[in-house]
CSV table of C-alpha atoms in Angstrom, one decimal:
chain,number,residue,atom,x,y,z
G,20,SER,CA,10.6,10.1,-75.0
G,21,LEU,CA,12.7,8.5,-72.3
G,22,SER,CA,10.6,8.5,-68.8
G,23,TYR,CA,10.5,7.2,-65.7
G,24,ASN,CA,8.0,6.9,-62.9
G,25,THR,CA,9.5,8.1,-59.4
G,26,MET,CA,7.9,8.8,-56.0
G,27,LYS,CA,7.6,12.5,-56.7
G,28,GLY,CA,6.2,11.9,-60.4
G,29,ASP,CA,7.2,11.2,-63.6
G,30,MET,CA,10.7,12.0,-64.5
G,31,THR,CA,11.6,12.8,-68.2
G,32,ALA,CA,15.0,12.7,-69.8
G,33,ILE,CA,15.8,16.3,-71.5
G,34,ILE,CA,18.7,16.4,-73.8
G,35,GLY,CA,20.9,19.9,-73.5
G,36,ASP,CA,23.8,21.9,-71.7
G,37,THR,CA,21.8,23.4,-69.2
G,38,TRP,CA,18.5,23.1,-66.6
G,39,GLU,CA,16.3,24.4,-64.3
G,40,MET,CA,14.7,22.7,-61.5
G,41,ARG,CA,11.9,24.0,-59.8
G,42,GLU,CA,11.0,22.1,-56.2
G,43,PRO,CA,8.7,23.7,-53.5
G,44,LEU,CA,9.9,23.5,-50.0
G,45,THR,CA,8.0,22.6,-47.0
G,46,THR,CA,7.1,25.0,-44.4
G,47,ILE,CA,9.0,22.6,-41.8
G,48,GLU,CA,11.1,24.9,-39.2
G,49,TRP,CA,13.5,24.3,-36.3
G,50,ASN,CA,11.3,24.1,-33.7
G,51,ALA,CA,8.1,22.2,-33.2
G,52,PRO,CA,4.9,23.6,-34.6
G,53,ARG,CA,3.1,23.8,-31.0
G,54,ASP,CA,4.0,24.3,-27.3
G,55,VAL,CA,4.7,21.0,-25.2
G,56,ALA,CA,1.5,20.0,-22.8
G,57,PRO,CA,2.5,21.6,-19.5
G,58,GLU,CA,2.0,18.1,-18.2
G,59,LYS,CA,4.6,16.6,-20.2
G,60,ILE,CA,7.6,19.3,-19.8
G,61,GLU,CA,9.1,17.6,-16.6
G,62,ASP,CA,9.1,13.9,-18.3
G,63,ILE,CA,10.9,15.7,-21.3
G,64,ARG,CA,13.3,17.7,-19.1
G,65,ASP,CA,14.0,14.1,-17.0
G,66,ALA,CA,14.7,12.6,-20.8
G,67,VAL,CA,17.2,15.3,-21.8
G,68,LYS,CA,19.3,15.3,-19.1
G,69,MET,CA,19.6,11.2,-19.6
G,70,ASP,CA,19.8,11.4,-23.1
G,71,MET,CA,22.4,14.3,-23.1
G,72,ILE,CA,25.1,11.9,-21.2
G,73,LYS,CA,24.4,9.1,-23.7
G,74,GLY,CA,27.7,7.7,-25.4
G,75,LEU,CA,28.6,8.3,-29.2
G,76,TRP,CA,29.3,4.8,-30.1
G,77,ALA,CA,29.5,4.7,-33.7
G,78,ALA,CA,32.8,5.1,-35.7
G,79,ASP,CA,31.7,5.5,-39.1
G,80,PRO,CA,30.8,8.4,-40.9
G,81,TYR,CA,27.2,7.6,-41.3
G,82,GLY,CA,26.7,6.4,-37.7
G,83,SER,CA,28.4,9.1,-36.3
G,84,GLY,CA,26.8,11.8,-38.6
G,85,LYS,CA,23.2,10.6,-37.3
G,86,GLU,CA,24.4,10.4,-33.3
G,87,ILE,CA,25.5,13.8,-33.6
G,88,ALA,CA,22.3,15.2,-35.4
G,89,SER,CA,20.5,13.6,-32.7
G,90,LEU,CA,22.5,15.3,-30.4
G,91,ALA,CA,22.2,18.7,-31.7
G,92,GLN,CA,18.4,17.9,-32.1
G,93,LEU,CA,18.3,17.5,-28.4
G,94,ALA,CA,19.5,20.8,-28.0
G,95,LEU,CA,16.8,22.6,-29.6
G,96,ILE,CA,14.6,20.3,-27.6
G,97,ALA,CA,16.5,21.8,-24.5
G,98,ASP,CA,15.7,25.3,-25.7
G,99,HIS,CA,12.1,24.4,-26.3
G,100,VAL,CA,11.5,23.0,-22.5
G,101,ASN,CA,13.4,26.3,-21.1
G,102,MET,CA,16.6,24.5,-20.2
G,103,PRO,CA,19.4,26.9,-21.3
G,104,SER,CA,22.3,25.6,-19.5
G,105,HIS,CA,21.5,22.0,-20.8
G,106,ALA,CA,21.3,23.5,-24.3
G,107,GLU,CA,24.5,25.3,-24.2
G,108,GLN,CA,26.2,22.2,-23.0
G,109,ILE,CA,24.9,20.0,-25.6
G,110,ARG,CA,25.7,22.3,-28.2
G,111,ALA,CA,29.3,22.2,-27.0
G,112,ARG,CA,29.4,18.5,-27.0
G,113,VAL,CA,28.1,18.7,-30.7
G,114,LYS,CA,31.1,21.4,-31.3
G,115,GLY,CA,33.7,18.8,-29.7
G,116,GLU,CA,32.2,15.7,-31.4
G,117,LEU,CA,31.9,17.6,-34.8
G,118,GLU,CA,35.7,18.9,-34.2
G,119,LYS,CA,37.2,15.4,-33.8
G,120,TRP,CA,36.3,14.8,-37.1
G,121,PHE,CA,36.9,18.0,-39.0
G,122,GLN,CA,40.7,17.4,-37.6
G,123,GLY,CA,40.5,13.8,-38.4
G,124,HIS,CA,40.9,12.7,-34.7
G,125,ASN,CA,37.7,10.4,-34.6
């Protein structure tokens, strides 16, 4: 049989019209698995304030997608360090950036 060694193990060729793939999912969630150390919270809040006003410069779909995803992750971080108004502002910016792409105005 035809097979290749891959990062996830051996991949074997199968002949047929249907197939079923089973892959166990990780337990990773959106939020951090533990709380932020109290002495780090103010530093993180300061970083959120700085990062939320950074410009998005990529003009291609790949780079823009990475920048927008990073911004969305920043909203989760703002939530985690109890900055709800900042998180909402960031989400509004993410929405605006995505709408530009969806409407072809990027």
